[in-house]
């Protein structure tokens, strides 16, 4: 008789969607659309309407420019565990180049 220890591999773990992160990306895209379409003149009216600071709106707006592959990974729950709203909004630079974003954020593929 032999005893085997089976450890579930990380990649076989069921994906878990980070709803906070997904909501933040959706908000950022909506706010950017409002700004681009002229429905909001600046981040200040958005901040006032949402009862949050204009600085936070500005930080969250960066998420509107995430690479589509990163957004897809977030929607599917396949993003790296350390890819959170806090990490993304506190990062000082989020490159606009999508390939660089994917490498930097560990979401390549």
mmCIF file of N, CA and C in Angstrom, residues 1-107:
data_model
loop_
_atom_site.group_PDB
_atom_site.id
_atom_site.type_symbol
_atom_site.label_atom_id
_atom_site.label_comp_id
_atom_site.label_asym_id
_atom_site.label_seq_id
_atom_site.Cartn_x
_atom_site.Cartn_y
_atom_site.Cartn_z
ATOM 1 N N UNK A 1 0.843 -1.175 0.000
ATOM 2 C CA UNK A 1 0.000 0.000 0.000
ATOM 3 C C UNK A 1 0.897 1.251 0.000
ATOM 4 N N UNK A 2 0.565 2.203 -0.863
ATOM 5 C CA UNK A 2 1.337 3.442 -0.909
ATOM 6 C C UNK A 2 0.431 4.615 -0.597
ATOM 7 N N UNK A 3 1.027 5.658 -0.106
ATOM 8 C CA UNK A 3 0.296 6.866 0.240
ATOM 9 C C UNK A 3 0.744 7.962 -0.713
ATOM 10 N N UNK A 4 -0.215 8.639 -1.341
ATOM 11 C CA UNK A 4 0.104 9.714 -2.278
ATOM 12 C C UNK A 4 -0.513 11.002 -1.789
ATOM 13 N N UNK A 5 0.229 12.051 -1.907
ATOM 14 C CA UNK A 5 -0.257 13.377 -1.573
ATOM 15 C C UNK A 5 -0.485 14.113 -2.885
ATOM 16 N N UNK A 6 -1.708 14.505 -3.146
ATOM 17 C CA UNK A 6 -2.041 15.211 -4.376
ATOM 18 C C UNK A 6 -2.309 16.669 -4.007
ATOM 19 N N UNK A 7 -1.524 17.552 -4.602
ATOM 20 C CA UNK A 7 -1.686 18.986 -4.358
ATOM 21 C C UNK A 7 -2.250 19.607 -5.620
ATOM 22 N N UNK A 8 -3.352 20.304 -5.455
ATOM 23 C CA UNK A 8 -3.997 20.940 -6.604
ATOM 24 C C UNK A 8 -3.078 22.018 -7.157
ATOM 25 N N UNK A 9 -2.859 21.982 -8.452
ATOM 26 C CA UNK A 9 -2.009 22.972 -9.107
ATOM 27 C C UNK A 9 -2.701 24.323 -9.130
ATOM 28 N N UNK A 10 -1.908 25.356 -9.044
ATOM 29 C CA UNK A 10 -2.433 26.733 -9.047
ATOM 30 C C UNK A 10 -3.294 27.007 -10.276
ATOM 31 N N UNK A 11 -2.881 26.531 -11.451
ATOM 32 C CA UNK A 11 -3.613 26.846 -12.680
ATOM 33 C C UNK A 11 -4.938 26.103 -12.790
ATOM 34 N N UNK A 12 -5.146 25.063 -11.974
ATOM 35 C CA UNK A 12 -6.414 24.339 -12.045
ATOM 36 C C UNK A 12 -7.440 24.899 -11.067
ATOM 37 N N UNK A 13 -7.015 25.867 -10.274
ATOM 38 C CA UNK A 13 -7.914 26.490 -9.334
ATOM 39 C C UNK A 13 -9.009 27.243 -10.106
ATOM 40 N N UNK A 14 -10.220 27.159 -9.626
ATOM 41 C CA UNK A 14 -11.324 27.854 -10.288
ATOM 42 C C UNK A 14 -11.089 29.362 -10.225
ATOM 43 N N UNK A 15 -11.267 30.062 -11.343
ATOM 44 C CA UNK A 15 -11.062 31.511 -11.336
ATOM 45 C C UNK A 15 -12.060 32.196 -10.406
ATOM 46 N N UNK A 16 -11.586 33.246 -9.764
ATOM 47 C CA UNK A 16 -12.454 34.026 -8.876
ATOM 48 C C UNK A 16 -12.445 35.469 -9.363
ATOM 49 N N UNK A 17 -13.590 35.938 -9.793
ATOM 50 C CA UNK A 17 -13.708 37.295 -10.314
ATOM 51 C C UNK A 17 -13.652 38.277 -9.145
ATOM 52 N N UNK A 18 -12.770 39.261 -9.262
ATOM 53 C CA UNK A 18 -12.658 40.336 -8.280
ATOM 54 C C UNK A 18 -13.690 41.397 -8.667
ATOM 55 N N UNK A 19 -14.842 41.339 -8.025
ATOM 56 C CA UNK A 19 -15.937 42.246 -8.391
ATOM 57 C C UNK A 19 -15.607 43.708 -8.131
ATOM 58 N N UNK A 20 -14.804 43.975 -7.115
ATOM 59 C CA UNK A 20 -14.403 45.353 -6.825
ATOM 60 C C UNK A 20 -13.562 45.894 -7.980
ATOM 61 N N UNK A 21 -12.621 45.088 -8.446
ATOM 62 C CA UNK A 21 -11.770 45.498 -9.564
ATOM 63 C C UNK A 21 -12.578 45.633 -10.849
ATOM 64 N N UNK A 22 -13.453 44.697 -11.098
ATOM 65 C CA UNK A 22 -14.283 44.745 -12.306
ATOM 66 C C UNK A 22 -15.186 45.990 -12.294
ATOM 67 N N UNK A 23 -15.762 46.301 -11.146
ATOM 68 C CA UNK A 23 -16.614 47.496 -11.023
ATOM 69 C C UNK A 23 -15.785 48.766 -11.233
ATOM 70 N N UNK A 24 -14.561 48.780 -10.717
ATOM 71 C CA UNK A 24 -13.701 49.958 -10.878
ATOM 72 C C UNK A 24 -13.369 50.201 -12.347
ATOM 73 N N UNK A 25 -13.087 49.131 -13.086
ATOM 74 C CA UNK A 25 -12.797 49.268 -14.521
ATOM 75 C C UNK A 25 -14.035 49.787 -15.249
ATOM 76 N N UNK A 26 -15.190 49.253 -14.907
ATOM 77 C CA UNK A 26 -16.433 49.695 -15.549
ATOM 78 C C UNK A 26 -16.708 51.170 -15.241
ATOM 79 N N UNK A 27 -16.509 51.570 -13.994
ATOM 80 C CA UNK A 27 -16.720 52.981 -13.624
ATOM 81 C C UNK A 27 -15.761 53.877 -14.393
ATOM 82 N N UNK A 28 -14.502 53.481 -14.456
ATOM 83 C CA UNK A 28 -13.496 54.287 -15.155
ATOM 84 C C UNK A 28 -13.865 54.473 -16.616
ATOM 85 N N UNK A 29 -14.304 53.401 -17.244
ATOM 86 C CA UNK A 29 -14.700 53.495 -18.659
ATOM 87 C C UNK A 29 -15.918 54.393 -18.841
ATOM 88 N N UNK A 30 -16.886 54.271 -17.949
ATOM 89 C CA UNK A 30 -18.087 55.122 -18.029
ATOM 90 C C UNK A 30 -17.713 56.588 -17.825
ATOM 91 N N UNK A 31 -16.865 56.863 -16.840
ATOM 92 C CA UNK A 31 -16.463 58.245 -16.585
ATOM 93 C C UNK A 31 -15.672 58.808 -17.750
ATOM 94 N N UNK A 32 -14.785 58.005 -18.323
ATOM 95 C CA UNK A 32 -14.036 58.489 -19.475
ATOM 96 C C UNK A 32 -14.983 58.783 -20.633
ATOM 97 N N UNK A 33 -15.941 57.904 -20.862
ATOM 98 C CA UNK A 33 -16.934 58.135 -21.918
ATOM 99 C C UNK A 33 -17.706 59.426 -21.657
ATOM 100 N N UNK A 34 -18.063 59.676 -20.400
ATOM 101 C CA UNK A 34 -18.776 60.914 -20.043
ATOM 102 C C UNK A 34 -17.913 62.139 -20.349
ATOM 103 N N UNK A 35 -16.629 62.060 -20.031
ATOM 104 C CA UNK A 35 -15.730 63.177 -20.312
ATOM 105 C C UNK A 35 -15.547 63.372 -21.821
ATOM 106 N N UNK A 36 -15.320 62.284 -22.537
ATOM 107 C CA UNK A 36 -15.083 62.360 -23.982
ATOM 108 C C UNK A 36 -16.312 62.861 -24.739
ATOM 109 N N UNK A 37 -17.493 62.499 -24.263
ATOM 110 C CA UNK A 37 -18.732 62.901 -24.937
ATOM 111 C C UNK A 37 -19.230 64.270 -24.480
ATOM 112 N N UNK A 38 -18.553 64.860 -23.501
ATOM 113 C CA UNK A 38 -18.970 66.169 -23.010
ATOM 114 C C UNK A 38 -20.094 66.130 -22.003
ATOM 115 N N UNK A 39 -20.479 64.953 -21.541
ATOM 116 C CA UNK A 39 -21.516 64.853 -20.514
ATOM 117 C C UNK A 39 -21.004 65.306 -19.153
ATOM 118 N N UNK A 40 -19.687 65.303 -19.002
ATOM 119 C CA UNK A 40 -19.033 65.831 -17.802
ATOM 120 C C UNK A 40 -17.912 66.746 -18.281
ATOM 121 N N UNK A 41 -17.842 67.932 -17.715
ATOM 122 C CA UNK A 41 -16.840 68.905 -18.148
ATOM 123 C C UNK A 41 -15.453 68.607 -17.582
ATOM 124 N N UNK A 42 -15.421 67.951 -16.421
ATOM 125 C CA UNK A 42 -14.153 67.613 -15.771
ATOM 126 C C UNK A 42 -14.403 66.518 -14.739
ATOM 127 N N UNK A 43 -13.360 66.159 -14.026
ATOM 128 C CA UNK A 43 -13.529 65.121 -13.001
ATOM 129 C C UNK A 43 -14.299 65.646 -11.796
ATOM 130 N N UNK A 44 -14.317 66.942 -11.600
ATOM 131 C CA UNK A 44 -15.003 67.521 -10.425
ATOM 132 C C UNK A 44 -16.501 67.200 -10.393
ATOM 133 N N UNK A 45 -17.254 67.400 -11.485
ATOM 134 C CA UNK A 45 -18.675 67.036 -11.434
ATOM 135 C C UNK A 45 -18.901 65.532 -11.207
ATOM 136 N N UNK A 46 -18.021 64.717 -11.752
ATOM 137 C CA UNK A 46 -18.134 63.275 -11.533
ATOM 138 C C UNK A 46 -17.919 62.973 -10.056
ATOM 139 N N UNK A 47 -16.889 63.576 -9.484
ATOM 140 C CA UNK A 47 -16.585 63.364 -8.067
ATOM 141 C C UNK A 47 -17.736 63.822 -7.183
ATOM 142 N N UNK A 48 -18.293 64.978 -7.495
ATOM 143 C CA UNK A 48 -19.415 65.498 -6.709
ATOM 144 C C UNK A 48 -20.611 64.563 -6.798
ATOM 145 N N UNK A 49 -20.936 64.103 -7.994
ATOM 146 C CA UNK A 49 -22.070 63.197 -8.188
ATOM 147 C C UNK A 49 -21.857 61.867 -7.461
ATOM 148 N N UNK A 50 -20.617 61.377 -7.441
ATOM 149 C CA UNK A 50 -20.309 60.090 -6.821
ATOM 150 C C UNK A 50 -19.972 60.209 -5.332
ATOM 151 N N UNK A 51 -19.885 61.428 -4.833
ATOM 152 C CA UNK A 51 -19.526 61.705 -3.434
ATOM 153 C C UNK A 51 -18.157 61.121 -3.083
ATOM 154 N N UNK A 52 -17.197 61.318 -3.995
ATOM 155 C CA UNK A 52 -15.820 60.903 -3.774
ATOM 156 C C UNK A 52 -14.910 62.054 -4.193
ATOM 157 N N UNK A 53 -13.638 61.948 -3.889
ATOM 158 C CA UNK A 53 -12.729 63.043 -4.220
ATOM 159 C C UNK A 53 -12.386 63.054 -5.718
ATOM 160 N N UNK A 54 -12.131 64.253 -6.217
ATOM 161 C CA UNK A 54 -11.715 64.400 -7.610
ATOM 162 C C UNK A 54 -10.383 63.691 -7.836
ATOM 163 N N UNK A 55 -9.535 63.683 -6.822
ATOM 164 C CA UNK A 55 -8.247 62.987 -6.931
ATOM 165 C C UNK A 55 -8.467 61.487 -7.155
ATOM 166 N N UNK A 56 -9.401 60.895 -6.428
ATOM 167 C CA UNK A 56 -9.675 59.469 -6.590
ATOM 168 C C UNK A 56 -10.257 59.180 -7.981
ATOM 169 N N UNK A 57 -11.139 60.048 -8.448
ATOM 170 C CA UNK A 57 -11.687 59.878 -9.806
ATOM 171 C C UNK A 57 -10.542 59.883 -10.815
ATOM 172 N N UNK A 58 -9.617 60.822 -10.659
ATOM 173 C CA UNK A 58 -8.470 60.897 -11.558
ATOM 174 C C UNK A 58 -7.616 59.646 -11.520
ATOM 175 N N UNK A 59 -7.398 59.114 -10.323
ATOM 176 C CA UNK A 59 -6.602 57.884 -10.203
ATOM 177 C C UNK A 59 -7.336 56.699 -10.816
ATOM 178 N N UNK A 60 -8.651 56.640 -10.615
ATOM 179 C CA UNK A 60 -9.423 55.511 -11.145
ATOM 180 C C UNK A 60 -9.562 55.588 -12.665
ATOM 181 N N UNK A 61 -9.564 56.800 -13.208
ATOM 182 C CA UNK A 61 -9.703 56.975 -14.657
ATOM 183 C C UNK A 61 -8.616 56.245 -15.438
ATOM 184 N N UNK A 62 -7.453 56.032 -14.824
ATOM 185 C CA UNK A 62 -6.377 55.304 -15.500
ATOM 186 C C UNK A 62 -6.830 53.917 -15.943
ATOM 187 N N UNK A 63 -7.751 53.341 -15.193
ATOM 188 C CA UNK A 63 -8.212 51.986 -15.507
ATOM 189 C C UNK A 63 -8.985 51.924 -16.824
ATOM 190 N N UNK A 64 -9.433 53.064 -17.318
ATOM 191 C CA UNK A 64 -10.127 53.104 -18.607
ATOM 192 C C UNK A 64 -9.173 52.790 -19.756
ATOM 193 N N UNK A 65 -7.876 52.823 -19.480
ATOM 194 C CA UNK A 65 -6.875 52.619 -20.523
ATOM 195 C C UNK A 65 -6.117 51.301 -20.370
ATOM 196 N N UNK A 66 -6.695 50.368 -19.621
ATOM 197 C CA UNK A 66 -6.082 49.051 -19.500
ATOM 198 C C UNK A 66 -6.188 48.283 -20.812
ATOM 199 N N UNK A 67 -5.196 47.488 -21.089
ATOM 200 C CA UNK A 67 -5.195 46.657 -22.295
ATOM 201 C C UNK A 67 -6.422 45.752 -22.298
ATOM 202 N N UNK A 68 -7.041 45.562 -23.455
ATOM 203 C CA UNK A 68 -8.223 44.693 -23.535
ATOM 204 C C UNK A 68 -7.980 43.296 -22.972
ATOM 205 N N UNK A 69 -6.784 42.756 -23.165
ATOM 206 C CA UNK A 69 -6.485 41.423 -22.644
ATOM 207 C C UNK A 69 -6.487 41.417 -21.115
ATOM 208 N N UNK A 70 -6.040 42.509 -20.511
ATOM 209 C CA UNK A 70 -6.054 42.611 -19.047
ATOM 210 C C UNK A 70 -7.495 42.705 -18.556
ATOM 211 N N UNK A 71 -8.316 43.493 -19.244
ATOM 212 C CA UNK A 71 -9.729 43.617 -18.865
ATOM 213 C C UNK A 71 -10.432 42.265 -19.011
ATOM 214 N N UNK A 72 -10.140 41.551 -20.089
ATOM 215 C CA UNK A 72 -10.721 40.212 -20.273
ATOM 216 C C UNK A 72 -10.311 39.273 -19.142
ATOM 217 N N UNK A 73 -9.033 39.328 -18.763
ATOM 218 C CA UNK A 73 -8.554 38.482 -17.663
ATOM 219 C C UNK A 73 -9.275 38.833 -16.359
ATOM 220 N N UNK A 74 -9.487 40.122 -16.111
ATOM 221 C CA UNK A 74 -10.202 40.563 -14.907
ATOM 222 C C UNK A 74 -11.634 40.048 -14.944
ATOM 223 N N UNK A 75 -12.293 40.188 -16.087
ATOM 224 C CA UNK A 75 -13.688 39.743 -16.220
ATOM 225 C C UNK A 75 -13.827 38.235 -16.036
ATOM 226 N N UNK A 76 -12.780 37.492 -16.418
ATOM 227 C CA UNK A 76 -12.801 36.032 -16.299
ATOM 228 C C UNK A 76 -12.234 35.537 -14.972
ATOM 229 N N UNK A 77 -11.689 36.449 -14.160
ATOM 230 C CA UNK A 77 -11.086 36.051 -12.893
ATOM 231 C C UNK A 77 -9.713 35.435 -13.055
ATOM 232 N N UNK A 78 -9.030 35.745 -14.169
ATOM 233 C CA UNK A 78 -7.720 35.169 -14.443
ATOM 234 C C UNK A 78 -6.573 36.137 -14.193
ATOM 235 N N UNK A 79 -6.835 37.295 -13.609
ATOM 236 C CA UNK A 79 -5.777 38.261 -13.354
ATOM 237 C C UNK A 79 -4.874 37.762 -12.217
ATOM 238 N N UNK A 80 -3.622 38.236 -12.191
ATOM 239 C CA UNK A 80 -2.736 37.855 -11.092
ATOM 240 C C UNK A 80 -3.362 38.279 -9.752
ATOM 241 N N UNK A 81 -3.124 37.519 -8.696
ATOM 242 C CA UNK A 81 -3.742 37.828 -7.403
ATOM 243 C C UNK A 81 -3.393 39.214 -6.862
ATOM 244 N N UNK A 82 -2.219 39.738 -7.208
ATOM 245 C CA UNK A 82 -1.833 41.055 -6.691
ATOM 246 C C UNK A 82 -2.326 42.207 -7.568
ATOM 247 N N UNK A 83 -3.059 41.903 -8.618
ATOM 248 C CA UNK A 83 -3.628 42.940 -9.476
ATOM 249 C C UNK A 83 -4.964 43.359 -8.875
ATOM 250 N N UNK A 84 -4.918 44.421 -8.088
ATOM 251 C CA UNK A 84 -6.087 44.899 -7.359
ATOM 252 C C UNK A 84 -6.330 46.372 -7.674
ATOM 253 N N UNK A 85 -7.483 46.863 -7.273
ATOM 254 C CA UNK A 85 -7.787 48.285 -7.452
ATOM 255 C C UNK A 85 -6.750 49.119 -6.718
ATOM 256 N N UNK A 86 -6.452 48.727 -5.501
ATOM 257 C CA UNK A 86 -5.482 49.497 -4.720
ATOM 258 C C UNK A 86 -4.130 49.559 -5.421
ATOM 259 N N UNK A 87 -3.659 48.425 -5.909
ATOM 260 C CA UNK A 87 -2.366 48.407 -6.591
ATOM 261 C C UNK A 87 -2.399 49.285 -7.841
ATOM 262 N N UNK A 88 -3.458 49.193 -8.602
ATOM 263 C CA UNK A 88 -3.543 49.964 -9.850
ATOM 264 C C UNK A 88 -3.714 51.456 -9.615
ATOM 265 N N UNK A 89 -4.432 51.850 -8.578
ATOM 266 C CA UNK A 89 -4.655 53.273 -8.340
ATOM 267 C C UNK A 89 -3.501 53.922 -7.598
ATOM 268 N N UNK A 90 -2.684 53.139 -6.944
ATOM 269 C CA UNK A 90 -1.521 53.689 -6.237
ATOM 270 C C UNK A 90 -0.263 53.666 -7.097
ATOM 271 N N UNK A 91 -0.292 52.894 -8.185
ATOM 272 C CA UNK A 91 0.859 52.833 -9.087
ATOM 273 C C UNK A 91 1.048 54.228 -9.688
ATOM 274 N N UNK A 92 2.277 54.716 -9.648
ATOM 275 C CA UNK A 92 2.514 56.071 -10.132
ATOM 276 C C UNK A 92 2.442 56.163 -11.648
ATOM 277 N N UNK A 93 2.832 55.101 -12.344
ATOM 278 C CA UNK A 93 2.824 55.135 -13.807
ATOM 279 C C UNK A 93 2.128 53.876 -14.324
ATOM 280 N N UNK A 94 1.164 54.082 -15.161
ATOM 281 C CA UNK A 94 0.530 52.969 -15.866
ATOM 282 C C UNK A 94 0.735 53.257 -17.349
ATOM 283 N N UNK A 95 1.682 52.564 -17.975
ATOM 284 C CA UNK A 95 1.995 52.860 -19.376
ATOM 285 C C UNK A 95 0.775 52.704 -20.281
ATOM 286 N N UNK A 96 0.712 53.518 -21.305
ATOM 287 C CA UNK A 96 -0.372 53.404 -22.273
ATOM 288 C C UNK A 96 -0.128 52.269 -23.259
ATOM 289 N N UNK A 97 1.124 51.864 -23.425
ATOM 290 C CA UNK A 97 1.462 50.757 -24.315
ATOM 291 C C UNK A 97 0.939 49.455 -23.695
ATOM 292 N N UNK A 98 0.023 48.798 -24.394
ATOM 293 C CA UNK A 98 -0.629 47.614 -23.841
ATOM 294 C C UNK A 98 0.325 46.452 -23.616
ATOM 295 N N UNK A 99 1.299 46.255 -24.488
ATOM 296 C CA UNK A 99 2.256 45.169 -24.282
ATOM 297 C C UNK A 99 3.087 45.419 -23.028
ATOM 298 N N UNK A 100 3.493 46.669 -22.814
ATOM 299 C CA UNK A 100 4.250 47.012 -21.613
ATOM 300 C C UNK A 100 3.373 46.824 -20.372
ATOM 301 N N UNK A 101 2.112 47.224 -20.458
ATOM 302 C CA UNK A 101 1.173 46.998 -19.336
ATOM 303 C C UNK A 101 1.110 45.525 -18.964
ATOM 304 N N UNK A 102 0.945 44.684 -19.966
ATOM 305 C CA UNK A 102 0.805 43.248 -19.710
ATOM 306 C C UNK A 102 2.047 42.687 -19.035
ATOM 307 N N UNK A 103 3.218 43.098 -19.483
ATOM 308 C CA UNK A 103 4.459 42.629 -18.846
ATOM 309 C C UNK A 103 4.583 43.181 -17.432
ATOM 310 N N UNK A 104 4.318 44.459 -17.263
ATOM 311 C CA UNK A 104 4.463 45.119 -15.980
ATOM 312 C C UNK A 104 3.500 44.569 -14.930
ATOM 313 N N UNK A 105 2.283 44.275 -15.352
ATOM 314 C CA UNK A 105 1.256 43.831 -14.415
ATOM 315 C C UNK A 105 1.174 42.309 -14.285
ATOM 316 N N UNK A 106 2.032 41.618 -15.006
ATOM 317 C CA UNK A 106 2.039 40.164 -14.907
ATOM 318 C C UNK A 106 0.825 39.524 -15.534
ATOM 319 N N UNK A 107 0.245 40.184 -16.509
ATOM 320 C CA UNK A 107 -0.972 39.676 -17.148
ATOM 321 C C UNK A 107 -0.712 39.333 -18.603
#
